[in-house]
Tab-separated table of C-alpha atoms and ligand atoms in Angstrom:
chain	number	residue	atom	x	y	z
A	5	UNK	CA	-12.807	-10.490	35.421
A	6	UNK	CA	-10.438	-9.361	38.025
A	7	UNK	CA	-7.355	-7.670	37.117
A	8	UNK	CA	-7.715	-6.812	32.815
A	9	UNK	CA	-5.128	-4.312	32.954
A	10	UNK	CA	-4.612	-0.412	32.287
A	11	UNK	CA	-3.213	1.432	29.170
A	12	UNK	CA	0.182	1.289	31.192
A	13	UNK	CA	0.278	-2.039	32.344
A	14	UNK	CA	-0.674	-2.954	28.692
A	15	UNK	CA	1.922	-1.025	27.632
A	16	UNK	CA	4.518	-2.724	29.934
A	17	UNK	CA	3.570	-6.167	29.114
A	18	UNK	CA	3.383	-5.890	25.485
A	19	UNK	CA	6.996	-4.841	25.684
A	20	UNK	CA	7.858	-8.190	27.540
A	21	UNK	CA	5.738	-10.409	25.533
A	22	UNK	CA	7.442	-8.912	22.544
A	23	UNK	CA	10.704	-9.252	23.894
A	24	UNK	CA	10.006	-12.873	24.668
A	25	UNK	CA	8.479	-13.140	21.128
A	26	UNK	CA	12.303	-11.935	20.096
A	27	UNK	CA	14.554	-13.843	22.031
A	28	UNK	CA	12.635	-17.184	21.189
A	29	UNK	CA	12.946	-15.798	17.554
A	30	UNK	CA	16.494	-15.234	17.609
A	31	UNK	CA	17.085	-18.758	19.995
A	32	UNK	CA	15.528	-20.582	16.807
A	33	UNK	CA	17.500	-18.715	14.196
A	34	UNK	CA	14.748	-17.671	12.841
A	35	UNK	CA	13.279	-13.631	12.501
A	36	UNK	CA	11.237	-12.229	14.680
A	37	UNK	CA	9.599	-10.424	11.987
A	38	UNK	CA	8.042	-13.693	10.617
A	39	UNK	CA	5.964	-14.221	14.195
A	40	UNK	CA	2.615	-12.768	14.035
A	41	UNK	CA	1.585	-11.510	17.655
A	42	UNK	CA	-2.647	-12.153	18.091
A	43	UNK	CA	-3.729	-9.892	21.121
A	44	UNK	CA	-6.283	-12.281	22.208
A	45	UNK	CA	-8.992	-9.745	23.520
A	46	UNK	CA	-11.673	-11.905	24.449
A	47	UNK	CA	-12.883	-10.638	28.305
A	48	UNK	CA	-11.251	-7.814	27.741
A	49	UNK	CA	-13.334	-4.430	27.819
A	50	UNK	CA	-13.131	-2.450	24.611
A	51	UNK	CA	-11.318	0.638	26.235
A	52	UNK	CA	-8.750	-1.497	27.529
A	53	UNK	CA	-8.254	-3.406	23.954
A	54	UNK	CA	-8.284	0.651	22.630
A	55	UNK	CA	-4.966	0.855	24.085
A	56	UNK	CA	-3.621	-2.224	22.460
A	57	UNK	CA	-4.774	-0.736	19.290
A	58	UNK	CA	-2.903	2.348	20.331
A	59	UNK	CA	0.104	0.379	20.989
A	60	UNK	CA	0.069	-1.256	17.477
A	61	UNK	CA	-1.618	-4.661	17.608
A	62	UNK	CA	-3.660	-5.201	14.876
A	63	UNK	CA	-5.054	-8.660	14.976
A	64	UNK	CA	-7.363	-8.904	18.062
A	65	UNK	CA	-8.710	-12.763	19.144
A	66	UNK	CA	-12.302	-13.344	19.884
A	67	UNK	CA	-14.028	-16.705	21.321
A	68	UNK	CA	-17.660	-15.474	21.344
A	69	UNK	CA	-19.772	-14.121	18.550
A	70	UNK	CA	-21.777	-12.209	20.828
A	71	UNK	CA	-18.607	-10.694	22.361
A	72	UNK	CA	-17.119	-10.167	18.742
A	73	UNK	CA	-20.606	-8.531	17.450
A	74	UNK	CA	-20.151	-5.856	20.247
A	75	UNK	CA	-16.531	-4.819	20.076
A	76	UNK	CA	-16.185	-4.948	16.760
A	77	UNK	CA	-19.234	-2.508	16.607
A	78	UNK	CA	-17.788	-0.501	18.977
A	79	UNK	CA	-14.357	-0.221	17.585
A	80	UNK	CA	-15.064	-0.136	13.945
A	81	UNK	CA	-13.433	3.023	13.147
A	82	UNK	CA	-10.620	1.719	14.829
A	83	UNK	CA	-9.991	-0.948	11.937
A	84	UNK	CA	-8.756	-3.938	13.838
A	85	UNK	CA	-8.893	-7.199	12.199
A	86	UNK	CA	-10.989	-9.805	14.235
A	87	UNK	CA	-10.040	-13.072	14.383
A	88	UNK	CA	-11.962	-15.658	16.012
A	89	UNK	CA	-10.489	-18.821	17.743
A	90	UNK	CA	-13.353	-19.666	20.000
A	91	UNK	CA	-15.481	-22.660	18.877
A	92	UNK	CA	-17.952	-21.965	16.276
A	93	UNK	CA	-21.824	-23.005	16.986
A	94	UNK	CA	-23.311	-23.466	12.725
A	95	UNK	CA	-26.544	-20.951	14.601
A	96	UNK	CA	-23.151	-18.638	15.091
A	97	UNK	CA	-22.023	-18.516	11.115
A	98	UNK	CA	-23.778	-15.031	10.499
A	99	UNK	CA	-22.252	-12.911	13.132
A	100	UNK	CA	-18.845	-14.445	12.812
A	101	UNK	CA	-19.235	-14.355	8.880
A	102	UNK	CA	-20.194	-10.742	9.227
A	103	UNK	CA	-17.030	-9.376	11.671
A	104	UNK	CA	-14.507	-11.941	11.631
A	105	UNK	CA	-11.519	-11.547	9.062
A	106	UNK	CA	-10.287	-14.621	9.613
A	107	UNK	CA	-11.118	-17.884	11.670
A	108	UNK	CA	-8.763	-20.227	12.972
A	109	UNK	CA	-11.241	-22.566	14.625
A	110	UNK	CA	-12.617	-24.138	11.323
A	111	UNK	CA	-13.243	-28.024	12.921
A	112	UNK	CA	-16.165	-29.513	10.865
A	113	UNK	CA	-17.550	-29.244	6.563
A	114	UNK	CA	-21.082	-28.479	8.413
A	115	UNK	CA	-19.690	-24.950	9.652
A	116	UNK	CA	-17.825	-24.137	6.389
A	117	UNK	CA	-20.534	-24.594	4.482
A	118	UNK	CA	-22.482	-22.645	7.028
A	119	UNK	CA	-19.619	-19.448	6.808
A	120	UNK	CA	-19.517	-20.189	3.409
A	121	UNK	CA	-23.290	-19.305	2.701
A	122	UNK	CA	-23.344	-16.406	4.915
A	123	UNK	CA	-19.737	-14.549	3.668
A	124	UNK	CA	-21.706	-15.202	-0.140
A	125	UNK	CA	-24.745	-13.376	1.131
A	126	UNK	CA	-22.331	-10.322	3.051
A	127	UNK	CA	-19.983	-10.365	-0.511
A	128	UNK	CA	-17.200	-11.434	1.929
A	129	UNK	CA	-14.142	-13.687	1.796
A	130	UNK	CA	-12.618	-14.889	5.164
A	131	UNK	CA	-9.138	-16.378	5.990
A	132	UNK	CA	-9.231	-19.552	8.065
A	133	UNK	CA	-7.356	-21.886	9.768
A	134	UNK	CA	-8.603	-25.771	10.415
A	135	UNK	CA	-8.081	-26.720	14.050
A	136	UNK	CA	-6.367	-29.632	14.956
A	137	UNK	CA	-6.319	-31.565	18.233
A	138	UNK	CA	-3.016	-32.844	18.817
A	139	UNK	CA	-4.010	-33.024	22.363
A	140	UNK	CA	-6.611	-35.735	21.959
A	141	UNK	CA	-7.844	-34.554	24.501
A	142	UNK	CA	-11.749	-34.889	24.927
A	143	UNK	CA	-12.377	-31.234	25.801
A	144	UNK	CA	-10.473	-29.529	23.165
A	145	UNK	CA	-12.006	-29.231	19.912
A	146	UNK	CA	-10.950	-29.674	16.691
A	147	UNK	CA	-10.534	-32.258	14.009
A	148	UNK	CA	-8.381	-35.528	14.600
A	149	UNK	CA	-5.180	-35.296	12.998
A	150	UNK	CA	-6.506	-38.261	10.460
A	151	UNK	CA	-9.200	-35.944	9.565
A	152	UNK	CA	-7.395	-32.765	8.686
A	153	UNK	CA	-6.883	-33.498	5.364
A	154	UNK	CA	-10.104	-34.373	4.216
A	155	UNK	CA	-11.155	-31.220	5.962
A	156	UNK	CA	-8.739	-28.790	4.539
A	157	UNK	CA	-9.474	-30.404	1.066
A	158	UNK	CA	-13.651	-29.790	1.818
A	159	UNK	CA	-13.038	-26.397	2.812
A	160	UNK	CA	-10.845	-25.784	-0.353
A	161	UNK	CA	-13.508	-26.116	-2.231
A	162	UNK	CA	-15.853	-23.258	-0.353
A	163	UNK	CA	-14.678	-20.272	-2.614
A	164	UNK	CA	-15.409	-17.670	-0.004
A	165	UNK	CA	-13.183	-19.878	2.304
A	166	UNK	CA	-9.186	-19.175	1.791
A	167	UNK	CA	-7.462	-22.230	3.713
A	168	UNK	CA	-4.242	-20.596	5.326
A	169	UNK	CA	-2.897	-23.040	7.893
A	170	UNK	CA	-3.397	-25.064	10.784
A	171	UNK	CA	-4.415	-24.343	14.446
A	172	UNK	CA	-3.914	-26.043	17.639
A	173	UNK	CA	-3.976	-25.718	21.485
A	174	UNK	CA	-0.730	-27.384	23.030
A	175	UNK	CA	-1.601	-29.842	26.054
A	176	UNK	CA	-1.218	-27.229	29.184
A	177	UNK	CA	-0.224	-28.099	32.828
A	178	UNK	CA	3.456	-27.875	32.476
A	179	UNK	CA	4.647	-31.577	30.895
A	180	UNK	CA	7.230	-29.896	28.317
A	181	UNK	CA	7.247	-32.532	26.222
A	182	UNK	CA	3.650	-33.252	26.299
A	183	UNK	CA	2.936	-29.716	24.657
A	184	UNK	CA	6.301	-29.952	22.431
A	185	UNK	CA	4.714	-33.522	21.452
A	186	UNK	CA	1.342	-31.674	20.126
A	187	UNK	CA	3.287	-29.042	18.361
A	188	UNK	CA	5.497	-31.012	16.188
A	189	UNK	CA	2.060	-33.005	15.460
A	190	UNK	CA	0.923	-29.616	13.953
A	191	UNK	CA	4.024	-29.438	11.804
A	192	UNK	CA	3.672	-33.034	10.794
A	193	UNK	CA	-0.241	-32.574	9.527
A	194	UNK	CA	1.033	-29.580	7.972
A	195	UNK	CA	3.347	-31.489	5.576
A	196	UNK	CA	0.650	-34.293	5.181
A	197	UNK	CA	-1.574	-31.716	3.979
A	198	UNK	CA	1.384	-30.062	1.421
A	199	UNK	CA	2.405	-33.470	0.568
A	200	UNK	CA	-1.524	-34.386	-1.152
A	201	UNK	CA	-1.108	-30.412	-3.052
A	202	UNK	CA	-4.275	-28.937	-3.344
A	203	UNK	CA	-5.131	-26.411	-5.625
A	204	UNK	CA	-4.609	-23.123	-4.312
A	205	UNK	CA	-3.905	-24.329	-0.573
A	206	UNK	CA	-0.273	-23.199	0.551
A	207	UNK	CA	-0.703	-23.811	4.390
A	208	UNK	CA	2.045	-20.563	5.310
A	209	UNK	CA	0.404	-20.190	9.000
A	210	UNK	CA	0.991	-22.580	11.889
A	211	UNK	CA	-1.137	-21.023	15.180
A	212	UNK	CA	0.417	-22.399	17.984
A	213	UNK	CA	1.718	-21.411	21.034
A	214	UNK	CA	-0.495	-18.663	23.873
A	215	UNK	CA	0.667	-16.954	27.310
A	216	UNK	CA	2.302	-19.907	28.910
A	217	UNK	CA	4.275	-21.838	25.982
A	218	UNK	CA	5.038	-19.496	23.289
A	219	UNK	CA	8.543	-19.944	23.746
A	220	UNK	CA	8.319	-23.801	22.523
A	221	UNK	CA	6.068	-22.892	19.490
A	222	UNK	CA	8.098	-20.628	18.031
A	223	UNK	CA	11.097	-23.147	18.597
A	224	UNK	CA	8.808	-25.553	16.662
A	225	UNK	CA	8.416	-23.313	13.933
A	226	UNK	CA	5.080	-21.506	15.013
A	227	UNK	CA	4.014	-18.575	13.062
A	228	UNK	CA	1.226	-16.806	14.785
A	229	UNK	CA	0.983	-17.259	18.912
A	230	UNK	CA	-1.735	-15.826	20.611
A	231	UNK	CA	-1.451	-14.231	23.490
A	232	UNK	CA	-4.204	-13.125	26.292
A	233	UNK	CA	-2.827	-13.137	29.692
A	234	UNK	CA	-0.071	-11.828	29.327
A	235	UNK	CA	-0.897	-8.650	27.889
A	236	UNK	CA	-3.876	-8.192	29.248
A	237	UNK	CA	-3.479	-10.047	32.904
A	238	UNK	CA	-5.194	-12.911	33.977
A	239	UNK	CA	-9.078	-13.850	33.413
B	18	PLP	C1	-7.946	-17.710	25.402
B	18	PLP	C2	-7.187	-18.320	24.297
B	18	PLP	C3	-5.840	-17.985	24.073
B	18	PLP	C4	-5.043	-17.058	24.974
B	18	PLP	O1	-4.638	-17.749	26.114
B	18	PLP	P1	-3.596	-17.133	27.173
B	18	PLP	O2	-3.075	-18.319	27.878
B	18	PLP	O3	-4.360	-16.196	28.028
B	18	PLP	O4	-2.531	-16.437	26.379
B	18	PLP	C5	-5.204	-18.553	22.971
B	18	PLP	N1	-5.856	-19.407	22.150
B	18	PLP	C6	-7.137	-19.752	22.324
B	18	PLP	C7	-7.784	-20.684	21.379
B	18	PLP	C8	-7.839	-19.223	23.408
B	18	PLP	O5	-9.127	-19.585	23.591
């Protein structure tokens, strides 16, 4: 953990992510407004996501439960709403049931029905987004493309479970049109999925795009990008 930033630098780089945020916005035609920033806070120590709070960012990202469990102790009276985008271990569902408002790493029926159990027991209902690897890449996880929709249909059916959108990590390394390519595979799963109409599913929120390529996400009609390094400096 070398350089995670001060309440000014914070400060300072939330102003230029959200002017990037802005000008991709505007280069798209679309609003600003509609682009949900996630301050992904994962590394970061709680006094240091304190200011982010301070500045205004609401939704904080998480990738471990133990990590969540801690800061979202520890900041409770802040109100932040957690959401987790780290991959879920089923031995994880309690904690992340317990803090998380909303998941975006749903990959697999076994861990819904795992959340689902454990959000009955805690009387809560979570938002989530199924993951998708448009990457097909090995190391990323997520379900296939070909597999979303039986997923999103299974999780439908969890009532403590409301389905929300879609979630994926663009190919990094720099190949533009490599990590356009998984983008517009989000978008096209995304009308697969509204295409088949299941009850109650509407599918508004498209995660894509972090530090390095929100720029082409919101171009490709992202709705929430989540960004770590670049508020908080590098990990
Ligand atoms: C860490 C992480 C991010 C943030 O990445 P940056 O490049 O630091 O903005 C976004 N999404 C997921 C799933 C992550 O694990």
């Amino acid at each position: 953990m070398n350089d995670r930033g001060s309440a000014d630098t914070v400060a300072d780089r939330l102003a230029v992510v959200r002017r990037r945020i802005t000008r991709a916005s505007r280069a798209a035609g679309r609003d600003p407004s509609e682009i949900r920033m996630l301050a992904v806070s994962k590394t970061v120590p709680a006094e240091v996501v304190e200011s982010a709070l301070d500045l205004g960012c609401r939704d904080l990202g998480e990738s471990r439960a133990q990590e969540l469990t801690v800061k979202a102790e520890a900041l409770a009276e802040r109100g932040p709403r957690w959401v987790f985008i780290g991959p879920v271990q089923t031995n994880k569902a309690r904690e992340v049931a317990r803090y998380a408002h909303e998941v975006q790493s749903l990959d697999r029926v076994e861990l819904a029905d795992a959340l689902q159990r454990r959000l009955d027991q805690a009387g809560r209902i979570l938002d989530v987004l199924v993951q998708v690897n448009t990457s097909a890449e090995a190391s990323k996880s997520g379900v296939a493309p070909d597999a979303a929709l039986d997923l999103v249909r299974e999780v439908a059916r969890r009532d403590r479970l409301r389905v929300r959108g879609l979630m994926t990590i663009g190919t990094r390394g720099g190949d533009e049109a490599e990590t356009r390519r998984c983008f517009r595979e989000l978008v096209r799963v995304r009308e697969l999925v509204r295409d088949a109409v299941i009850d109650g599913v509407v599918l508004d929120e498209l995660s894509m795009g972090m530090s390095g390529d929100l720029e082409l996400a919101i171009a490709e009609g992202s709705t929430t990008v989540r960004v770590g390094s670049a508020l908080f400096g590098a990990r």
